[in-house]
XYZ file of C-alpha atoms in Angstrom:
474
model
C -0.335 -27.655 -14.630
C -2.920 -27.867 -11.914
C -6.625 -28.141 -12.499
C -9.695 -26.753 -10.812
C -10.651 -29.194 -8.109
C -14.049 -29.412 -6.446
C -14.260 -31.297 -3.195
C -17.737 -32.687 -2.524
C -16.642 -34.054 0.842
C -17.778 -37.516 -0.216
C -21.428 -36.452 -0.349
C -23.820 -36.395 -3.293
C -26.045 -33.438 -4.075
C -29.236 -33.222 -6.085
C -28.905 -29.502 -6.567
C -29.267 -29.152 -10.332
C -27.887 -25.617 -10.331
C -24.749 -26.705 -8.523
C -24.300 -29.648 -10.918
C -24.477 -27.308 -13.876
C -21.933 -24.980 -12.343
C -19.696 -27.927 -11.493
C -19.859 -29.062 -15.096
C -18.977 -25.558 -16.273
C -15.997 -25.415 -13.941
C -14.782 -28.791 -15.158
C -14.902 -27.511 -18.721
C -12.821 -24.548 -17.610
C -10.112 -27.021 -16.527
C -9.361 -27.752 -20.172
C -7.629 -24.398 -20.573
C -3.927 -24.876 -21.406
C -1.083 -22.424 -21.809
C -0.673 -23.523 -25.452
C -3.993 -21.774 -26.100
C -2.399 -18.425 -25.344
C -1.801 -17.349 -28.940
C -5.387 -18.247 -29.894
C -7.278 -17.073 -26.811
C -5.262 -13.989 -25.859
C -3.888 -12.857 -29.180
C -5.299 -9.384 -28.544
C -2.710 -8.718 -25.813
C 0.138 -6.346 -26.779
C -1.644 -5.459 -30.020
C -4.437 -3.376 -31.471
C -6.745 -1.794 -28.930
C -4.276 -2.539 -26.131
C -2.311 0.511 -27.258
C -5.432 2.673 -27.144
C -5.961 1.476 -23.573
C -2.335 2.361 -22.806
C -2.874 5.870 -24.165
C -6.052 6.183 -22.074
C -4.180 4.967 -19.011
C -1.444 7.547 -19.605
C -4.104 10.276 -19.850
C -5.760 9.148 -16.622
C -2.416 9.157 -14.812
C -1.853 12.712 -16.110
C -5.032 13.772 -14.321
C -3.929 11.947 -11.171
C -0.602 13.794 -11.299
C -2.603 16.989 -11.666
C -4.692 16.019 -8.616
C -1.585 15.461 -6.513
C -0.299 18.919 -7.403
C -3.763 20.454 -7.033
C -3.793 19.517 -3.343
C -1.457 22.438 -2.589
C -3.379 24.874 -4.794
C -6.709 23.696 -3.364
C -5.370 24.173 0.175
C -4.556 27.830 -0.542
C -7.893 28.342 -2.303
C -9.865 26.928 0.642
C -7.947 29.110 3.100
C -8.723 32.230 1.073
C -12.390 31.290 0.734
C -13.301 30.159 4.262
C -10.653 31.915 6.374
C -10.389 28.967 8.752
C -7.369 27.653 10.646
C -4.542 25.971 8.774
C -4.905 22.765 10.783
C -8.622 22.416 9.980
C -8.252 23.340 6.316
C -5.335 20.943 5.833
C -7.654 17.971 6.431
C -9.011 18.343 2.891
C -5.603 17.861 1.297
C -4.471 15.251 3.809
C -7.527 13.042 3.285
C -7.315 13.412 -0.485
C -3.674 12.314 -0.597
C -4.117 9.471 1.898
C -7.206 7.984 0.244
C -5.479 7.757 -3.141
C -3.425 4.869 -1.759
C -5.644 3.623 1.077
C -8.497 2.757 -1.275
C -6.360 0.311 -3.267
C -8.261 -2.769 -1.986
C -11.614 -1.083 -2.739
C -10.490 -0.311 -6.278
C -9.248 -3.852 -6.857
C -12.581 -5.247 -5.625
C -14.555 -3.034 -8.029
C -12.185 -3.890 -10.889
C -12.337 -7.598 -10.054
C -16.119 -7.736 -9.861
C -17.289 -5.193 -12.442
C -14.198 -4.466 -14.659
C -11.486 -1.818 -14.695
C -13.576 0.209 -17.132
C -16.368 0.607 -14.567
C -13.857 1.534 -11.857
C -12.177 4.296 -13.908
C -15.502 5.743 -15.105
C -16.771 5.708 -11.504
C -13.625 7.545 -10.416
C -14.219 10.238 -13.046
C -17.814 10.685 -11.907
C -16.728 10.955 -8.259
C -14.096 13.552 -9.165
C -16.722 15.662 -10.950
C -19.170 15.441 -8.036
C -16.372 16.077 -5.527
C -15.111 19.272 -7.151
C -18.597 20.555 -8.051
C -19.633 19.916 -4.454
C -16.611 21.863 -3.238
C -17.571 24.787 -5.505
C -20.967 24.899 -3.785
C -19.823 24.006 -0.256
C -21.143 26.534 2.291
C -18.400 25.866 4.860
C -15.037 24.185 5.311
C -16.521 21.067 6.891
C -18.541 20.309 3.760
C -15.502 21.107 1.600
C -13.429 18.593 3.575
C -16.014 15.926 2.785
C -16.436 16.777 -0.911
C -12.837 17.625 -1.756
C -11.031 15.408 0.739
C -13.136 12.248 0.942
C -15.114 12.068 -2.321
C -12.248 13.258 -4.540
C -9.775 11.157 -2.543
C -11.872 8.034 -3.118
C -11.972 8.894 -6.812
C -8.189 9.172 -6.981
C -7.657 5.875 -5.194
C -10.122 3.965 -7.357
C -8.617 5.374 -10.549
C -4.978 4.805 -9.564
C -5.214 1.074 -8.845
C -7.697 0.269 -11.632
C -5.564 2.174 -14.118
C -2.533 0.091 -13.155
C -4.461 -3.190 -13.366
C -5.977 -2.515 -16.791
C -2.529 -2.088 -18.347
C -1.353 -5.358 -16.789
C -4.366 -7.178 -18.249
C -3.744 -5.934 -21.788
C -0.008 -6.467 -22.070
C 2.198 -9.494 -21.498
C 5.373 -9.351 -23.590
C 5.629 -5.567 -23.222
C 3.927 -5.291 -19.834
C 6.795 -3.589 -17.999
C 7.361 -1.024 -20.725
C 3.624 -0.338 -20.955
C 3.339 0.183 -17.193
C 6.348 2.507 -17.237
C 4.816 4.610 -20.016
C 1.396 4.705 -18.345
C 2.637 5.683 -14.888
C 4.981 8.313 -16.305
C 1.751 10.213 -16.822
C 1.978 11.217 -13.152
C 5.112 13.235 -13.830
C 3.760 14.530 -17.128
C 0.550 15.686 -15.440
C 2.524 17.474 -12.762
C 4.673 19.184 -15.388
C 1.774 20.131 -17.710
C -0.890 21.175 -15.214
C 1.256 22.944 -12.599
C 1.346 26.357 -14.326
C -2.206 25.949 -15.654
C -3.733 25.401 -12.215
C -1.839 28.375 -10.825
C -3.218 30.451 -13.723
C -6.774 29.300 -12.940
C -6.407 30.255 -9.288
C -5.185 33.742 -10.196
C -7.812 34.388 -12.899
C -10.959 32.933 -11.299
C -12.667 33.033 -7.925
C -12.813 29.807 -5.852
C -16.213 28.794 -7.267
C -15.021 29.170 -10.848
C -11.758 27.403 -10.037
C -13.501 24.265 -8.738
C -16.073 24.211 -11.556
C -13.290 24.295 -14.161
C -11.417 21.623 -12.196
C -14.541 19.423 -12.319
C -14.716 19.955 -16.082
C -11.072 18.959 -16.491
C -11.540 15.731 -14.564
C -14.705 14.868 -16.498
C -12.320 13.843 -19.284
C -11.287 10.902 -17.092
C -14.715 9.404 -17.814
C -13.882 9.423 -21.530
C -10.559 7.694 -20.914
C -12.300 5.114 -18.750
C -14.908 4.312 -21.410
C -12.110 3.409 -23.826
C -10.825 0.689 -21.456
C -13.499 -1.897 -22.236
C -12.772 -5.458 -21.043
C -10.953 -7.678 -23.505
C -10.524 -11.460 -23.670
C -8.318 -12.006 -20.632
C -10.239 -9.654 -18.340
C -13.599 -11.112 -19.430
C -12.369 -14.631 -18.765
C -11.072 -13.689 -15.318
C -14.397 -12.083 -14.389
C -16.300 -15.122 -15.693
C -14.165 -17.548 -13.711
C -14.455 -15.412 -10.583
C -18.241 -15.350 -10.896
C -18.390 -19.128 -11.368
C -16.130 -19.784 -8.403
C -18.007 -17.471 -6.057
C -21.434 -18.712 -7.153
C -20.343 -22.331 -6.653
C -19.371 -21.661 -3.068
C -22.588 -19.724 -2.510
C -24.666 -22.602 -3.892
C -22.906 -25.180 -1.734
C -23.447 -23.155 1.397
C -26.989 -21.986 0.545
C -26.035 -18.691 2.064
C -26.214 -15.355 0.255
C -23.540 -13.891 2.510
C -21.034 -16.530 1.428
C -19.990 -14.493 -1.643
C -18.680 -11.731 0.630
C -17.002 -14.348 2.807
C -15.247 -15.792 -0.233
C -14.029 -12.322 -1.222
C -12.650 -11.646 2.256
C -11.051 -15.088 2.489
C -9.517 -14.553 -0.934
C -7.922 -11.299 0.230
C -6.641 -13.031 3.337
C -5.300 -15.979 1.338
C -3.341 -13.693 -0.983
C -2.110 -11.485 1.859
C -0.913 -14.546 3.791
C 1.288 -15.492 0.839
C 4.713 -14.665 2.270
C 6.170 -12.793 -0.728
C 3.029 -10.655 -1.082
C 3.038 -9.871 2.630
C 6.695 -8.823 2.405
C 5.961 -6.628 -0.609
C 3.077 -5.028 1.316
C 5.301 -4.237 4.310
C 8.007 -2.981 1.944
C 5.449 -0.696 0.282
C 4.401 0.614 3.702
C 7.977 1.556 4.602
C 8.820 2.958 1.181
C 5.733 5.212 1.007
C 6.342 6.320 4.597
C 9.883 7.294 3.611
C 8.846 9.156 0.435
C 6.172 11.203 2.202
C 8.499 11.919 5.110
C 11.125 13.186 2.640
C 8.922 15.403 0.514
C 7.229 17.122 3.429
C 10.609 18.423 4.657
C 12.493 19.031 1.418
C 11.486 22.709 0.907
C 12.284 23.757 4.477
C 15.469 21.689 4.549
C 16.808 23.365 1.413
C 16.009 26.836 2.778
C 17.576 25.815 6.093
C 20.783 25.120 4.176
C 20.932 28.713 2.915
C 19.074 28.535 -0.397
C 16.018 30.568 -1.443
C 12.470 29.149 -1.698
C 12.638 29.681 -5.471
C 15.793 27.569 -5.638
C 14.115 24.919 -3.503
C 11.211 24.719 -5.962
C 13.713 24.566 -8.830
C 15.617 21.677 -7.256
C 12.487 19.688 -6.457
C 11.160 20.170 -10.006
C 14.024 17.965 -11.204
C 12.448 15.062 -9.326
C 9.185 15.472 -11.254
C 10.858 15.713 -14.666
C 13.221 12.779 -14.159
C 10.421 10.710 -12.639
C 9.082 10.381 -16.188
C 12.506 9.271 -17.443
C 12.913 6.762 -14.612
C 9.534 5.080 -15.032
C 9.808 4.693 -18.803
C 13.456 3.646 -18.592
C 12.781 1.038 -15.916
C 9.872 -0.316 -17.933
C 12.033 -0.613 -21.054
C 14.829 -2.370 -19.134
C 12.395 -4.732 -17.369
C 10.927 -5.654 -20.747
C 14.277 -6.973 -22.003
C 14.995 -10.685 -21.992
C 16.730 -12.214 -18.967
C 16.094 -9.137 -16.814
C 15.042 -9.947 -13.235
C 12.211 -7.518 -12.450
C 12.517 -8.101 -8.711
C 16.234 -7.282 -8.867
C 15.498 -4.060 -10.770
C 12.695 -3.221 -8.317
C 14.980 -3.617 -5.314
C 18.010 -1.969 -6.924
C 16.036 1.234 -7.462
C 15.078 1.303 -3.778
C 18.690 0.697 -2.744
C 19.829 3.681 -4.824
C 17.232 5.854 -3.042
C 18.577 4.562 0.288
C 22.193 5.413 -0.477
C 21.619 8.902 -1.874
C 19.146 9.836 0.908
C 21.594 8.888 3.668
C 24.503 10.743 2.015
C 22.474 13.817 0.946
C 22.190 15.642 4.332
C 25.968 15.606 4.842
C 26.683 17.384 1.520
C 23.601 19.617 1.320
C 25.584 22.853 1.658
C 26.676 22.541 -1.979
C 24.485 23.705 -4.869
C 25.224 20.801 -7.200
C 24.539 18.278 -4.447
C 20.871 19.251 -4.607
C 20.809 19.078 -8.406
C 22.412 15.631 -8.492
C 20.303 14.325 -5.614
C 16.930 15.328 -7.091
C 17.879 14.077 -10.552
C 18.789 10.689 -9.067
C 15.817 10.673 -6.699
C 13.381 11.440 -9.514
C 14.928 8.740 -11.703
C 14.929 5.935 -9.136
C 11.979 6.644 -6.821
C 9.290 5.923 -9.467
C 10.171 2.400 -10.696
C 9.261 0.679 -7.380
C 5.699 1.925 -8.021
C 5.504 1.184 -11.757
C 7.014 -2.309 -11.324
C 4.588 -3.398 -8.579
C 2.314 -5.244 -11.008
C 5.167 -7.240 -12.532
C 6.606 -7.932 -9.073
C 3.389 -9.446 -7.678
C 2.910 -11.554 -10.815
C 6.019 -13.492 -9.804
C 4.015 -14.896 -6.878
C 0.291 -14.842 -7.808
C -1.693 -15.540 -10.929
C -2.976 -12.941 -13.328
C -6.504 -13.589 -12.012
C -5.317 -12.568 -8.512
C -3.315 -9.583 -9.753
C -6.012 -7.017 -8.955
C -6.236 -8.097 -5.312
C -2.458 -8.303 -4.834
C -1.804 -4.884 -6.391
C -4.612 -3.353 -4.318
C -3.141 -4.766 -1.108
C 0.353 -3.457 -1.897
C -0.977 0.024 -2.673
C -3.245 -0.098 0.393
C -0.306 -0.754 2.716
C 1.537 2.049 0.949
C -1.375 4.359 1.710
C -1.053 3.648 5.429
C 2.621 4.580 5.196
C 1.684 7.745 3.305
C -0.500 8.808 6.236
C 2.027 7.937 8.939
C 4.991 9.537 7.125
C 3.979 13.207 7.491
C 2.733 12.626 11.039
C 5.981 10.964 12.114
C 7.931 13.798 10.488
C 6.018 16.356 12.527
C 6.507 14.401 15.751
C 10.244 14.139 15.103
C 10.691 17.884 14.512
C 8.362 18.905 17.375
C 10.449 16.833 19.796
C 13.750 18.484 18.992
C 14.767 16.506 15.927
C 16.504 18.055 12.937
C 15.725 17.972 9.240
C 18.922 15.973 8.693
C 17.710 13.318 11.125
C 14.319 13.250 9.413
C 15.895 12.587 6.002
C 18.212 9.916 7.423
C 15.193 8.285 9.100
C 13.464 8.215 5.721
C 16.542 6.588 4.218
C 16.446 3.968 6.968
C 12.797 3.170 6.196
C 13.702 2.833 2.523
C 16.524 0.486 3.533
C 14.078 -1.744 5.411
C 11.807 -1.730 2.353
C 14.722 -2.738 0.121
C 15.743 -5.563 2.483
C 12.196 -6.928 2.527
C 12.026 -6.643 -1.244
C 15.329 -8.474 -1.660
C 14.048 -11.255 0.616
C 11.264 -12.024 -1.879
C 13.914 -12.891 -4.480
C 14.821 -15.944 -2.423
C 11.262 -17.276 -2.464
C 9.602 -19.603 -4.932
C 8.282 -17.879 -8.022
C 5.631 -18.909 -10.506
C 5.978 -19.543 -14.216
C 4.874 -16.519 -16.217
C 2.234 -18.239 -18.356
C -1.482 -17.704 -18.859
C -3.336 -20.454 -17.037
C -5.808 -20.628 -14.175
C -5.947 -22.810 -11.111
C -8.840 -22.764 -8.689
C -9.299 -24.798 -5.537
C -12.687 -24.688 -3.830
C -12.743 -26.723 -0.662
C -15.922 -26.811 1.406
C -14.189 -27.678 4.654
C -11.395 -25.112 4.435
C -13.708 -22.632 2.697
C -11.042 -20.821 0.729
C -10.292 -19.909 -2.820
C -6.829 -19.901 -4.317
C -6.295 -18.692 -7.850
C -2.896 -18.782 -9.509
C -1.268 -18.349 -12.873
């Protein structure tokens, strides 16, 4: 096992503060994996399950937010009577920022704790929806509902994933599957309730009640207080960054270390491949779902039937995430293989689907399979990145993967519109999405051939004054 090395470049320093920090870092080197049972015995037990329940609740609200985008769009149109293209910016920004702000969320979680990040997200949601209730025009509503609420969703999504990974080890995959199944549960539970609110209340009342609902996310966030592993990671990060800052005598060096750390992790080949795979996979999923309703109607079915078919994807998304987590938690199961297999199933069914879409049961089977297999590549991201980076770099790696996915989520709907506007068909659009998923699966499979790390709890830091970089691994 490697140790924390400090390169003084052959020079002596009289800086007492730096000497003290050097001594502290050297003491940190004495950590050994055999200390796991003593130092991190609170993982997988006790309050970890309360945090899992809180994470599930937060994901329920995020699932509600994803559904609420459509309801909010209709509410804003009725209230401001503006063009569809202008009004749609609120929903588009909200959806895009949920993934694009992954790196921001991981930075907040890394520096201040996941608890702070989730509470902050709840506060932003409340201010965003209250601001929308009081917005005098659509431009203000786009800012409050699209940007502020979108930032809240992005911060909560990544932090909520990280906090589960920091509190579970033996049952990490199962815990992540249960937590992220909250997305599907939230969609299923809140869908009729939000429609009821829209019908019973005016737009101002609707957004005020929505703000009250999301205030409960603050409560869930408060329950996720940092435990032993997270506190140790934050302490080590602070020591590492302060050591570099002291050596350089430059207050801006802390930000430089953070940026270099992101770059170091991103330049790790397996992480870069997972980021590009996430980009293609999210592009494919958003391209698919934007055309599903019209494609089904185009094939001779009613809009009500289209909604019925698509609802299968939401219900079986819960089954898929929990099932994948349970399977990944078994002994001798290769998480990367499971991760890539699920994407390959999505590829196969999406390429075959357009050619058999004239049959009723084709839609039923397709959306059952799609719902079952499309979720695990998201819920297994944390376990996948931990094959290549340490637990103390997990927050950054997960944020980068989700951030690349957010870019794909923005490009997907745009590319779908360009394809149709230029004479393309819905069948071609779905096949194109399947092709993007295929590229994602190929990139994911490539990571299986790369060197993986041992899944133990230990820390390695390397602070080199000449190269000016920080590498932290498990």
